[in-house]
XYZ file of C-alpha atoms in Angstrom:
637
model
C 0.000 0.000 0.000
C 1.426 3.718 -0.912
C 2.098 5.853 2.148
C 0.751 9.468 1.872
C 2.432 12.328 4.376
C -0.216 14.746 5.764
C 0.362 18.230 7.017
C -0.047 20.124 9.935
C -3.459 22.068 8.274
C -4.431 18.395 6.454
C -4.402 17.029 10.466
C -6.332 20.112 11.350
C -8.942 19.433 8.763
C -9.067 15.893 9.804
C -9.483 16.440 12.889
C -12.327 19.662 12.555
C -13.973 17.610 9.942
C -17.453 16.204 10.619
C -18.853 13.532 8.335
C -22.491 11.688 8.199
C -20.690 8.811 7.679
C -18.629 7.453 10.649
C -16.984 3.918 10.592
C -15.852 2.196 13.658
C -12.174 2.353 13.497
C -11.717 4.372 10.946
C -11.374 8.841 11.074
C -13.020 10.055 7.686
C -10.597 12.951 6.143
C -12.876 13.358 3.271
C -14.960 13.178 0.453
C -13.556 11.823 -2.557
C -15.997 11.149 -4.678
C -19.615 10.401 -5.505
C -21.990 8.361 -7.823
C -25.319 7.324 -8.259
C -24.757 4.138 -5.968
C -21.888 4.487 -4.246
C -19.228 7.650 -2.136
C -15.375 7.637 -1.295
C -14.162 8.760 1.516
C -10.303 8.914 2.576
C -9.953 7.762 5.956
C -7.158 6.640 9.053
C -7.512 3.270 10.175
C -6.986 3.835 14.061
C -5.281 0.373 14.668
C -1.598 1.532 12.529
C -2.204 5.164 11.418
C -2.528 4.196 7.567
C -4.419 5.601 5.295
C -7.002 3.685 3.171
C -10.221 5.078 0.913
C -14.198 3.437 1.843
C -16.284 2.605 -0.258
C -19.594 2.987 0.453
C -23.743 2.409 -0.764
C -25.039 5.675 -0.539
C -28.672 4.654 0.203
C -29.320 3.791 4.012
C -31.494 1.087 2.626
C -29.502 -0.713 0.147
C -31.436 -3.621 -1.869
C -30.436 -6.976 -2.023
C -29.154 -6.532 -5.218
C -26.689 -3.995 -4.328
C -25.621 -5.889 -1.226
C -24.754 -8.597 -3.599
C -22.966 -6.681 -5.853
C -20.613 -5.317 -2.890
C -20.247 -8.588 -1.545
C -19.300 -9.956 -5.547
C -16.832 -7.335 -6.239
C -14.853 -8.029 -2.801
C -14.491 -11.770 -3.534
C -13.359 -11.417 -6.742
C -11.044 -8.157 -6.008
C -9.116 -9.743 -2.685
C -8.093 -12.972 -5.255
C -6.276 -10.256 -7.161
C -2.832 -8.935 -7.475
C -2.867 -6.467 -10.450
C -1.071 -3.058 -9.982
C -4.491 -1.926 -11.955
C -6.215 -2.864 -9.425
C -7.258 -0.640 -6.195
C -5.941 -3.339 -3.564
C -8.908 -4.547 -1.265
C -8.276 -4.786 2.342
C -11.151 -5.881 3.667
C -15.530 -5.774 3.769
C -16.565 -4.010 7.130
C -20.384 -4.691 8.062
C -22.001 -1.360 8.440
C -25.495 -0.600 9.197
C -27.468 -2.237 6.607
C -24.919 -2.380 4.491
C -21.334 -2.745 4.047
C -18.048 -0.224 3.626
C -15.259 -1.650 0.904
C -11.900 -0.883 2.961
C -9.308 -0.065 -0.386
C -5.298 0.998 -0.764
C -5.349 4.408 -1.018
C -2.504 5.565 -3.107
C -3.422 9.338 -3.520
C -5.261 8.676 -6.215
C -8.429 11.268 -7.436
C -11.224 10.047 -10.435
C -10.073 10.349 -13.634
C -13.204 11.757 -14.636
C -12.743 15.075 -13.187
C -8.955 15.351 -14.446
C -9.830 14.851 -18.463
C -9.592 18.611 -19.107
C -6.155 18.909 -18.136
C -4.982 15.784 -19.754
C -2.327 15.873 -22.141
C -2.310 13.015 -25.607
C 1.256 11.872 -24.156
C -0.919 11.577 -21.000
C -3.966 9.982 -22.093
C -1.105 7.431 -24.166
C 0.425 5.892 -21.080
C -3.414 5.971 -18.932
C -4.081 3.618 -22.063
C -1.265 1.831 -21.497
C -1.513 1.196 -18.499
C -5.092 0.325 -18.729
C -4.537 -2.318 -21.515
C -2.125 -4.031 -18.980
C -4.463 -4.219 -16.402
C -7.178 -5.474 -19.157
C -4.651 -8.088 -19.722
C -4.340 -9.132 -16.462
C -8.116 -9.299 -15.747
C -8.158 -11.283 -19.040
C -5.838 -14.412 -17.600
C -8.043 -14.215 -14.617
C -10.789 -14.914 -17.158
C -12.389 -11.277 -15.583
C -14.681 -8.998 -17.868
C -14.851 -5.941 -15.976
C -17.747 -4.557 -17.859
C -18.290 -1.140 -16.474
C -14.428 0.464 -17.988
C -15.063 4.457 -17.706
C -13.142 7.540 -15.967
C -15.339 7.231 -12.947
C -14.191 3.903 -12.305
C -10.571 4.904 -13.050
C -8.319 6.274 -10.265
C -5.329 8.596 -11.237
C -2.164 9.913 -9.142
C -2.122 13.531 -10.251
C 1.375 13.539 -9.589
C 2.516 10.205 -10.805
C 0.340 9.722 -13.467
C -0.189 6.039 -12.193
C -4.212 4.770 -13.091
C -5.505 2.117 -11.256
C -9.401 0.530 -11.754
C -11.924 0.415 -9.428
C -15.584 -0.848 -8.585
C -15.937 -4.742 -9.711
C -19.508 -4.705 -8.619
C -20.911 -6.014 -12.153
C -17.550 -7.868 -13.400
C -18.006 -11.046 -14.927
C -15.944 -14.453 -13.347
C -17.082 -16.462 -16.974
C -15.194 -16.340 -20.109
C -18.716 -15.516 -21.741
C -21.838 -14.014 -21.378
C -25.393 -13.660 -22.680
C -27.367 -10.385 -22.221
C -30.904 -10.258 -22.492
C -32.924 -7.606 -24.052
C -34.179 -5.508 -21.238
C -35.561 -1.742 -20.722
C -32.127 0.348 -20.961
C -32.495 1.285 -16.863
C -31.579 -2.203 -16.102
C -28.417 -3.129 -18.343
C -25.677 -3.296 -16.713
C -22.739 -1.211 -16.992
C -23.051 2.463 -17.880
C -24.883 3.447 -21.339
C -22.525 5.754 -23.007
C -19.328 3.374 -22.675
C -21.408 0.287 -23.245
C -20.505 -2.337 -26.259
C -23.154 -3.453 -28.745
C -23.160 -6.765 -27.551
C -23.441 -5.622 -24.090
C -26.830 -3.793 -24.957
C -28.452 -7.156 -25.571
C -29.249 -6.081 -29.223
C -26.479 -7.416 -30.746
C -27.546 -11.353 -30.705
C -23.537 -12.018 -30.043
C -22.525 -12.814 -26.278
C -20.321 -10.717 -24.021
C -16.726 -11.729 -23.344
C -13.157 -9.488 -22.599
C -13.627 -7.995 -25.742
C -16.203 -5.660 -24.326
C -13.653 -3.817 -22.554
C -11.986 -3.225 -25.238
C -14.632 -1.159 -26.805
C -15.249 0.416 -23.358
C -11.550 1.426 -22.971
C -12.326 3.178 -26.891
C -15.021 5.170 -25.833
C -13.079 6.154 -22.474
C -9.917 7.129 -24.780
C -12.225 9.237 -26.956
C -13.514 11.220 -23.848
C -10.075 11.934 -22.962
C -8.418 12.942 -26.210
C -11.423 14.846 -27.367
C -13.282 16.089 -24.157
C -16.358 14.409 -25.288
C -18.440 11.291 -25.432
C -18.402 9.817 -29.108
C -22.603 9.893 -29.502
C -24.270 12.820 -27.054
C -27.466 12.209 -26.486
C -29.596 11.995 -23.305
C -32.449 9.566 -25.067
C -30.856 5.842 -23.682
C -32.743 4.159 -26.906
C -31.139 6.749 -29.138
C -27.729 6.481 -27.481
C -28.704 2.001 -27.770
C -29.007 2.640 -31.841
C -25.817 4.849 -31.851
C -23.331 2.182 -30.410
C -25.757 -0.538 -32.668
C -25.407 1.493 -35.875
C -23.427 4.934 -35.981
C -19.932 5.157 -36.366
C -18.141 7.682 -34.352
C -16.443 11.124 -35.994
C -12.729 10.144 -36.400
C -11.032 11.985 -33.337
C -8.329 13.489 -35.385
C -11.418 15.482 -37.550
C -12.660 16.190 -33.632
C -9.369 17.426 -32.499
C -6.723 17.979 -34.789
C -3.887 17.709 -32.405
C -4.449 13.981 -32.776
C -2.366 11.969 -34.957
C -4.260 9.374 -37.803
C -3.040 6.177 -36.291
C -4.041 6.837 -32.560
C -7.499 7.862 -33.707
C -7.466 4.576 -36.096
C -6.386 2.572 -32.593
C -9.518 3.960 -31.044
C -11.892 3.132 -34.221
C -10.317 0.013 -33.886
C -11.414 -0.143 -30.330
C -14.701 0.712 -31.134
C -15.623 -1.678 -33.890
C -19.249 -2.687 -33.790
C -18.374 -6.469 -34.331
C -15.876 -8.140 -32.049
C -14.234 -9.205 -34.758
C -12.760 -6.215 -36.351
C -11.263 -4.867 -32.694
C -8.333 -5.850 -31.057
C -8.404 -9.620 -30.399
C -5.594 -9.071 -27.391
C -4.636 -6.362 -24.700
C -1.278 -7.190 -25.571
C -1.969 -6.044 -29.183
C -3.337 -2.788 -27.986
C -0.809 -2.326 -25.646
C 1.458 -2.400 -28.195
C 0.154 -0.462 -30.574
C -0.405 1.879 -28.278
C 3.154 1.785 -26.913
C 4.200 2.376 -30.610
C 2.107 5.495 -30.932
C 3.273 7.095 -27.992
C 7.198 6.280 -28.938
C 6.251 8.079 -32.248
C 4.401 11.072 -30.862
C 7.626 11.820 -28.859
C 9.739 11.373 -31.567
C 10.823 12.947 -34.640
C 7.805 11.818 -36.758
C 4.311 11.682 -34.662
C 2.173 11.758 -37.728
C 3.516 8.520 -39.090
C 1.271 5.614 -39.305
C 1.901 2.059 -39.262
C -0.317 -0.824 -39.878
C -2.306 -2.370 -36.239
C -2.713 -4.870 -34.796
C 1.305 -6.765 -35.897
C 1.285 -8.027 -32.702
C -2.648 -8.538 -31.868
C -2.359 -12.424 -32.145
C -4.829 -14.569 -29.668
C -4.149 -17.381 -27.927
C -7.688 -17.720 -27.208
C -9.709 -20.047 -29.159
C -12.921 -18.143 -29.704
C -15.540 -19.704 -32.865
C -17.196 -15.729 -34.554
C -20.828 -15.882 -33.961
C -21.202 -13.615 -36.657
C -23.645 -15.882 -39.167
C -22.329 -17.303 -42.656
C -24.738 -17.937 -45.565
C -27.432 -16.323 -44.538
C -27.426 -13.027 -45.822
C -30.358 -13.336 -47.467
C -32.712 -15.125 -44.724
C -31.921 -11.896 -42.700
C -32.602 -9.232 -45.450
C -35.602 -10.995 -45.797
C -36.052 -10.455 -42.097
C -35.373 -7.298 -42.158
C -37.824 -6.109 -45.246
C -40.816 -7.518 -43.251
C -39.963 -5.365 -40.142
C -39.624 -2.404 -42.458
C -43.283 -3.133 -43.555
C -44.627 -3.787 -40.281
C -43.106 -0.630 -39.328
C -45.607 1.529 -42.009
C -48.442 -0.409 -40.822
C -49.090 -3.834 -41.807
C -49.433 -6.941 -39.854
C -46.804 -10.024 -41.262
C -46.573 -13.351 -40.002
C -43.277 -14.621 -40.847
C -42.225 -18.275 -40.628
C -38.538 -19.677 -40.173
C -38.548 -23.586 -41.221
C -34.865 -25.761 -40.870
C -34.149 -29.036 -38.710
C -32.758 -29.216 -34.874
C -29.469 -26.669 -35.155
C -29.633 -25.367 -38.403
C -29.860 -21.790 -36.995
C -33.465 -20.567 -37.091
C -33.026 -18.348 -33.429
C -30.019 -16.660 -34.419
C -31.403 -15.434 -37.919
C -34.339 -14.174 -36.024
C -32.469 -12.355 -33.652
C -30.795 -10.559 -36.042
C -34.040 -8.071 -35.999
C -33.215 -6.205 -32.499
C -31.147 -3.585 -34.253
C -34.187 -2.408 -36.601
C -36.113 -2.495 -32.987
C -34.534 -0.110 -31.266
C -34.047 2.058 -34.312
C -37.870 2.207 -33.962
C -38.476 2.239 -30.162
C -40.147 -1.248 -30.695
C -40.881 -3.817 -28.389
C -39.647 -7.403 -29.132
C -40.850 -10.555 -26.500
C -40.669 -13.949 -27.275
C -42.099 -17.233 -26.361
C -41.459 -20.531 -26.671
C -43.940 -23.793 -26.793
C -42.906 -27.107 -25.027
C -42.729 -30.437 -26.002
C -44.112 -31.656 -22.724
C -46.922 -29.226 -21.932
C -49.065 -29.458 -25.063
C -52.190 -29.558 -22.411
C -50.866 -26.003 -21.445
C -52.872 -23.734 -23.857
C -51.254 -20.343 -24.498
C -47.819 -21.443 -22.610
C -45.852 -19.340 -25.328
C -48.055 -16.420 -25.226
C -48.159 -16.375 -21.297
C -44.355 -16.785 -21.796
C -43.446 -13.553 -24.008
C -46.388 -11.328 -22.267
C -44.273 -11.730 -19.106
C -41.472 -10.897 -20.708
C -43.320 -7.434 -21.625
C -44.311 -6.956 -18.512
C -40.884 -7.326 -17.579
C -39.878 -4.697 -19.624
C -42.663 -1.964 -18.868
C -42.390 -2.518 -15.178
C -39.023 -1.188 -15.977
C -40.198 2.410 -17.376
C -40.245 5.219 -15.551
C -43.514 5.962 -13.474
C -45.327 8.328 -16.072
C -45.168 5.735 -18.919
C -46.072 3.067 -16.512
C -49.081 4.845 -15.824
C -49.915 5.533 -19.620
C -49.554 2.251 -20.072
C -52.267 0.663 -17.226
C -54.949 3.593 -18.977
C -54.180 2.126 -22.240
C -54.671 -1.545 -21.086
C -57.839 -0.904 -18.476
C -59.108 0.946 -21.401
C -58.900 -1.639 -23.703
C -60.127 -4.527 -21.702
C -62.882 -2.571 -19.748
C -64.307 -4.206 -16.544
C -62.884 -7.986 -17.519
C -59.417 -7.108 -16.943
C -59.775 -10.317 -14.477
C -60.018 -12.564 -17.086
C -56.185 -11.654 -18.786
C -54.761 -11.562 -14.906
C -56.084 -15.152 -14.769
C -53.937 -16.356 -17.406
C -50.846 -14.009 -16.825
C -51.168 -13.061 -12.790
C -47.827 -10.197 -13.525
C -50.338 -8.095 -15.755
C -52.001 -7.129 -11.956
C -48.758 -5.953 -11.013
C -49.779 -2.891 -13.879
C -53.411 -2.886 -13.863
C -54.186 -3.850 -10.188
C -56.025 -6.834 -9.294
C -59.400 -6.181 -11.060
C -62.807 -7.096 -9.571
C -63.833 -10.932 -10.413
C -66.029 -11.335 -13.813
C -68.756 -13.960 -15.189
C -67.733 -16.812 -15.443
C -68.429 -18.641 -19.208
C -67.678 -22.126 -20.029
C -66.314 -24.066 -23.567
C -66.546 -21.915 -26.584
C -67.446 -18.729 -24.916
C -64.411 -18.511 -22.523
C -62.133 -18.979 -25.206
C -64.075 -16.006 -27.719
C -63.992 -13.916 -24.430
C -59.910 -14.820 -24.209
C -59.567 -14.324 -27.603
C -61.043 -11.110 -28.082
C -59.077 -9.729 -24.351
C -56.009 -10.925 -25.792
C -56.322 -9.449 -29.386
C -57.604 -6.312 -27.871
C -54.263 -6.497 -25.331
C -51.893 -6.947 -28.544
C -53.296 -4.183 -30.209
C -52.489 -1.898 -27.039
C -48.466 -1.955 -28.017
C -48.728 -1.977 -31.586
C -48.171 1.331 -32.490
C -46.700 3.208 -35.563
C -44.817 5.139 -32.304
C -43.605 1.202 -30.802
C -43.931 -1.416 -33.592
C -44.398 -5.193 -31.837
C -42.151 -8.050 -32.397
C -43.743 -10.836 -31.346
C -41.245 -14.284 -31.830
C -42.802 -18.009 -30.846
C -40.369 -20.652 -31.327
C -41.443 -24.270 -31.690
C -44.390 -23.893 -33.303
C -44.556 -27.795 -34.275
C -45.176 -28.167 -30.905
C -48.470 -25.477 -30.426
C -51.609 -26.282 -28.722
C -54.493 -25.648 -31.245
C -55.774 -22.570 -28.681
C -52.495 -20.439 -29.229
C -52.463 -21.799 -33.211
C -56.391 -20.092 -33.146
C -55.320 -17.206 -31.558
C -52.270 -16.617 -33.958
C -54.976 -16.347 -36.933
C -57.243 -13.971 -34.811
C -53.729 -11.867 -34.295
C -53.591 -11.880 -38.042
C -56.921 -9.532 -38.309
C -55.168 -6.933 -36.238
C -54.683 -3.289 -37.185
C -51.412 -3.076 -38.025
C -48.019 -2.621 -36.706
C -47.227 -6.523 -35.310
C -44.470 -8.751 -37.071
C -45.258 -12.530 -35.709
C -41.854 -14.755 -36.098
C -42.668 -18.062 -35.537
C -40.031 -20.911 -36.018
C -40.877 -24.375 -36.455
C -38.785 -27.875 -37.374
C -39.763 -28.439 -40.532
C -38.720 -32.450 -40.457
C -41.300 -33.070 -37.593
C -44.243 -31.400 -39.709
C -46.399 -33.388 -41.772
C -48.883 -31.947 -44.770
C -51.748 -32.602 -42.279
C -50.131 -30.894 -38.984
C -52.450 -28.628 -37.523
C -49.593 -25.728 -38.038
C -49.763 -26.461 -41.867
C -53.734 -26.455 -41.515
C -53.952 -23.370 -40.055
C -51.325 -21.370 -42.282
C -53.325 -22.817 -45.602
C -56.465 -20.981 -44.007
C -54.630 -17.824 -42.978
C -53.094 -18.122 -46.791
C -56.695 -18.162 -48.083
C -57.936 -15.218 -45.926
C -55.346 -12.839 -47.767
C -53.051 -12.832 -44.530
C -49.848 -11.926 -44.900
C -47.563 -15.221 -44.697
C -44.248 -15.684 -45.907
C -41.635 -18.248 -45.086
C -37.998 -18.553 -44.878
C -36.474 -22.477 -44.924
C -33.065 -22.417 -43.676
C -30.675 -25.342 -45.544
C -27.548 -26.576 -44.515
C -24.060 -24.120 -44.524
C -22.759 -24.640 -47.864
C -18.831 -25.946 -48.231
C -17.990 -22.486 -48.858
C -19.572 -21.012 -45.792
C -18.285 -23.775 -43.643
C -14.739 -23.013 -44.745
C -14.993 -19.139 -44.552
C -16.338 -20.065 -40.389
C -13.528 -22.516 -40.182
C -10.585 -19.963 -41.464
C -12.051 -17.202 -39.537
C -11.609 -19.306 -36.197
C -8.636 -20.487 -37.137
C -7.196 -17.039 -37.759
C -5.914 -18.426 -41.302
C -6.584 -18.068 -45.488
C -9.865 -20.044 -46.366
C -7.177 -22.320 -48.820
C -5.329 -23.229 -45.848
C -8.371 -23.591 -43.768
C -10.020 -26.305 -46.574
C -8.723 -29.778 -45.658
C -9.764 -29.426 -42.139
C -13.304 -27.562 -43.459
C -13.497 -31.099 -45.349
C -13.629 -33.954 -42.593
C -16.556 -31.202 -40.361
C -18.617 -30.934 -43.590
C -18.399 -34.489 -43.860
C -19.641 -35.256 -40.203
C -21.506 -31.922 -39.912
C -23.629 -32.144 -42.859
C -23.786 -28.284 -42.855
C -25.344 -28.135 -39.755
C -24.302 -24.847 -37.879
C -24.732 -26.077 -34.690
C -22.941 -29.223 -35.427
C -20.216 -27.173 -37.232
C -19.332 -25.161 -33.874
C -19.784 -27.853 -31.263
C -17.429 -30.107 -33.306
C -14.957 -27.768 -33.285
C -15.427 -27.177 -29.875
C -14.714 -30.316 -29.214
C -11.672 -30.881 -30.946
C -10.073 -28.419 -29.043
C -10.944 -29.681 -25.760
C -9.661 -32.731 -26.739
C -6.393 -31.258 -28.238
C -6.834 -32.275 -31.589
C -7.270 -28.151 -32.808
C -4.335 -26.346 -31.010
C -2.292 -22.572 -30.699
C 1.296 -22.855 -31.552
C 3.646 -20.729 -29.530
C 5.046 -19.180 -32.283
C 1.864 -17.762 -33.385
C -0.573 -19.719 -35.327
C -3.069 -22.617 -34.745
C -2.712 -26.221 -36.036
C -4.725 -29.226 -35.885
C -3.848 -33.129 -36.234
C -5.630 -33.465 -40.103
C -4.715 -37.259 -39.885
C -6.309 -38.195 -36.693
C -9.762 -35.726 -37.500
C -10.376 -37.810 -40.401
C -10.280 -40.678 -38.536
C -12.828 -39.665 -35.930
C -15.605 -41.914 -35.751
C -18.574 -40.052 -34.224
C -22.181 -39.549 -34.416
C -24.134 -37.716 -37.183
C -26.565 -36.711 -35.472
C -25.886 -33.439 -33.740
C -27.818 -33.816 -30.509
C -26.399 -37.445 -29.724
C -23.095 -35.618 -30.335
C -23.803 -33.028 -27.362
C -25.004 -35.565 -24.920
C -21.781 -37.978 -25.645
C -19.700 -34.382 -24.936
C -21.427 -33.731 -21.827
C -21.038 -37.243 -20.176
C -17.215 -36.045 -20.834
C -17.525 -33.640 -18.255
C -16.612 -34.253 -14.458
C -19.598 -36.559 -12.454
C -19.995 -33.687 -9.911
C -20.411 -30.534 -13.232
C -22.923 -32.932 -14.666
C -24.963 -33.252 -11.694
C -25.144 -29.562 -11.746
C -25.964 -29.692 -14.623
C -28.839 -31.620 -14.524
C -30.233 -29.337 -11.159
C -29.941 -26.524 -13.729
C -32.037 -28.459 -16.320
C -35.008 -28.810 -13.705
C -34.854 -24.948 -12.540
């Protein structure tokens, strides 16, 4: 821990000081800092006259939540020994909450130093920063909340350390839902794409990396690289918008830093930096440059950006044209119409992730997207997948600010008058908006289900707006009860403004399935219905995925590309878990001196299973007794 001498008039301030906050054991100095959640205070631990910084929650009543979060960051933090990290002492119980005892080295937030920053400054804070990324990344640590308020700087020293692991991730991946922008996590102007949820990719070290690009922008320009205030606007900007080059911002910048931060910034994980050593470098170059005799010069990144990590793109190969198709219908739905929209393949082929591929178009429209899913195993269920994705929109409004909460409740008592009972019934969250309701007649057979019918239509027709389209996705569809499959054609009659995605295996669907039955009559009733059937990855596809993982030209990507197509058939899924599972079992690996290789001979000679979900289960009863049994716990939540 870094000592700090105080004065005579620093003692005298200590001393004169009074703070609301009072630890046992601890003399508050002062105020360092303050956030939404949390405040710093430099302090004297009694016991040995050192000085340390607490953290604390500001609210006396802290939720559970934010208890947890405390109590996450200190576990992970104390396992740590990273220069870039604030050093964690200890967790003191206080109140009805808890104070976060931290080194203090003298440092004060970055955020409130940017003005007087220098670029040879803000050069070694990124620096610095990629080494500590680096070291987070062999601890298999995503940080994912990287901004100057969570950076600590010595204003003498120069010396930037990270702080506040409330959120940071102990996984080597992530998924993020789509949820109301008030409940991502991490803060919205430095977020990723993928970290918005809207990006149908997952969330893994390399959303630092675009964090640590937006945070270098702020300091070399003095502003954030998208301004605005509307969280769903500022969403679409990191989905869509590309950034003004920083050197056409400030023109002290040189080119090649402002490409490093573009770099940074790329929209796919792909195209950024695949290592903090890369950047590091890069960065390190830059700075050597800007000192020297030629700081305009520019140089090609990313010569030393090579992973070691073996990481399979999830962006999606041959199906350009599924997702345009997508992507049309949304358009229409968005001037008015009502679509229904079918994706058709086998077990793995890929139907979710084309469908996904529609949140970007969402939030350029402020529209809602909820999803479903029908089960196998509760058939007698009716409405499971509608009950399903209303929840998940209930979800989402309870998550809106109180005035649009309240708009919304008019808008839905208004719409299903006095039998607002009926719809709480069937999905008991809706009374959590509209109240409990008072009880209504009850109707048997036929009757009940018109009355449903009509509530629910009536319900739909609420959030489909030319102001908030509705995306409304069921998956499974070869597995629908025929109340839902009715109420899918009465959805069809609606006013406008709904895109229904439904996905369906195609192989487990005969000419006389009730699905089939009931698309022929919508077909004949001038609905609109259109279809997409998703085929197997062609060779070429399967090679460009294969060369892209491997970090290598498609030619010298093709013999291995050869023995998966062979066992894959094409099959996406297939495709990725195969290659998954060669490298578990050593068979794809990274050469030290920079490339990956695999063992060609002994591939070919694999005998395994063609069928994709045998293939999974035989790579699962691989894994430890004890991970299995978890496992199958998890499978029954």
């Amino acid at each position: 821990m870094g000592t700090i001498s105080w004065t005579r008039e620093d003692r005298r301030y200590m001393t004169m000081s009074s703070f609301n906050f009072q630890l046992p054991g601890y003399r508050i100095i002062e105020e360092l800092y303050r956030d939404a959640k949390t405040i710093g205070y430099r302090a004297e631990r009694t016991a040995d006259r050192s000085f340390v910084t607490l953290r604390v929650l500001s609210s006396p009543y802290p939720s559970d939540r934010e208890l947890l979060e405390f109590r996450h960051q200190y576990a992970i933090a104390k396992k740590l020994d990273l220069a870039g990290i604030v050093g964690h002492h200890s967790l003191e119980q206080h109140e009805r909450g808890y104070a976060l005892v931290l080194e203090d080295f003298g440092g004060i937030l970055l955020a409130g130093q940017i003005a007087s920053l220098t670029v040879v400054d803000v050069l070694k804070i990124g620096i610095q920063l990629a080494a500590t990324l680096h070291g987070l990344g062999q601890h298999r640590i995503i940080h994912k909340d990287l901004k100057p308020a969570n950076i600590l700087i010595h204003p003498v020293t120069k010396q930037v350390k990270l702080i506040d692991l409330r959120i940071a991730a102990l996984l080597p991946r992530e998924t993020q839902e789509v949820v109301d922008p008030s409940c991502i996590e991490g803060t919205l102007a430095y977020l990723s794409p993928e970290q918005t949820g809207r990006m149908n990719r997952g969330i893994d070290y390399r959303t630092d990396f675009y964090a640590l690009g937006v945070t270098l922008y702020e300091l070399l320009t003095g502003e954030l690289p998208f301004r605005t205030e509307d969280p769903i606007a500022l969403i679409h900007c990191h989905l869509a918008q590309v950034a003004t080059p920083i050197h056409l911002v400030n023109s002290g910048i040189p080119v090649v830093l402002s490409q490093i931060v573009a770099k940074l910034m790329a929209k796919n994980v792909e195209d950024r930096y695949q290592t903090a050593v890369g950047i590091k470098y890069d960065l390190e170059k830059c700075l050597s440059q800007f000192q020297g005799t030629d700081p305009d010069a520019e140089f090609e990144l990313a010569g030393r950006d090579i992973s070691s990590r073996f990481l399979i793109p999830e962006r999606l190969y041959g199906r350009e044209q599924a997702v345009q198709t997508l992507l049309d219908a949304f358009d229409r739905v968005s001037a008015g119409s009502s679509e229904l929209l079918l994706v058709a393949g086998g077990s793995g082929i890929g139907k979710t992730a084309v469908i996904n591929e529609i949140h970007k178009p969402i939030v350029r429209q402020r529209g809602y997207f909820i999803k479903g899913k029908f089960d196998q195993f509760n058939r007698n269920i009716p409405f499971s997948a509608f009950i399903q994705a209303f929840r998940d929109l209930i979800d989402q409004l309870l998550s809106e600010d109180s005035a649009q909460l309240a708009s919304w409740r008019q808008q839905i008592l208004a719409a299903v008058g006095e039998n607002g009972r009926v719809l709480i019934e069937a999905i008991p969250e809706l009374a959590r908006i509209i109240g409990s309701q008072p009880s209504v007649a009850e109707l048997s057979g036929t009757a009940a289900q018109n009355r449903f019918n009509l509530l629910f239509q009536r319900l739909i027709e609420v959030f489909t707006t030319a102001e908030h389209p509705l995306v409304l996705f069921l998956d499974d569809l070869q597995w629908a009860d025929s109340a839902s499959l009715q109420s899918i054609e009465l959805l069809m009659e609606s006013k406008g403004y709904l895109l229904l995605l439904g996905a369906y295996r195609d192989n487990e669907v005969s000419p006389h399935h009730p699905l089939i039955l009931m698309l022929e009559k919508l077909r004949r009733a001038k609905s609109v219905v259109s279809k997409i059937t998703l085929a197997p990855l062609t060779f070429a596809d399967t090679n460009r995925l294969v060369a892209d993982t491997l970090h290598c030209v498609t030619d010298r990507a093709k013999p291995l590309t050869e023995s998966i197509d062979l066992k894959t058939h094409g099959n996406p899924l297939f495709i990725t878990q195969f290659l998954k599972a060669l490298y578990a079992d050593g068979d794809i690996r990274f050469n030290p001196d920079g490339y990956w290789e695999c063992d060609i001979v002994k591939i070919q000679s694999l005998a395994i299973t063609d069928d994709v979900v045998e293939f999974i289960a035989i790579q699962i009863q691989k894994l430890p007794l004890a991970t299995q049994d978890v496992l199958k716990l998890a499978a029954c939540i």
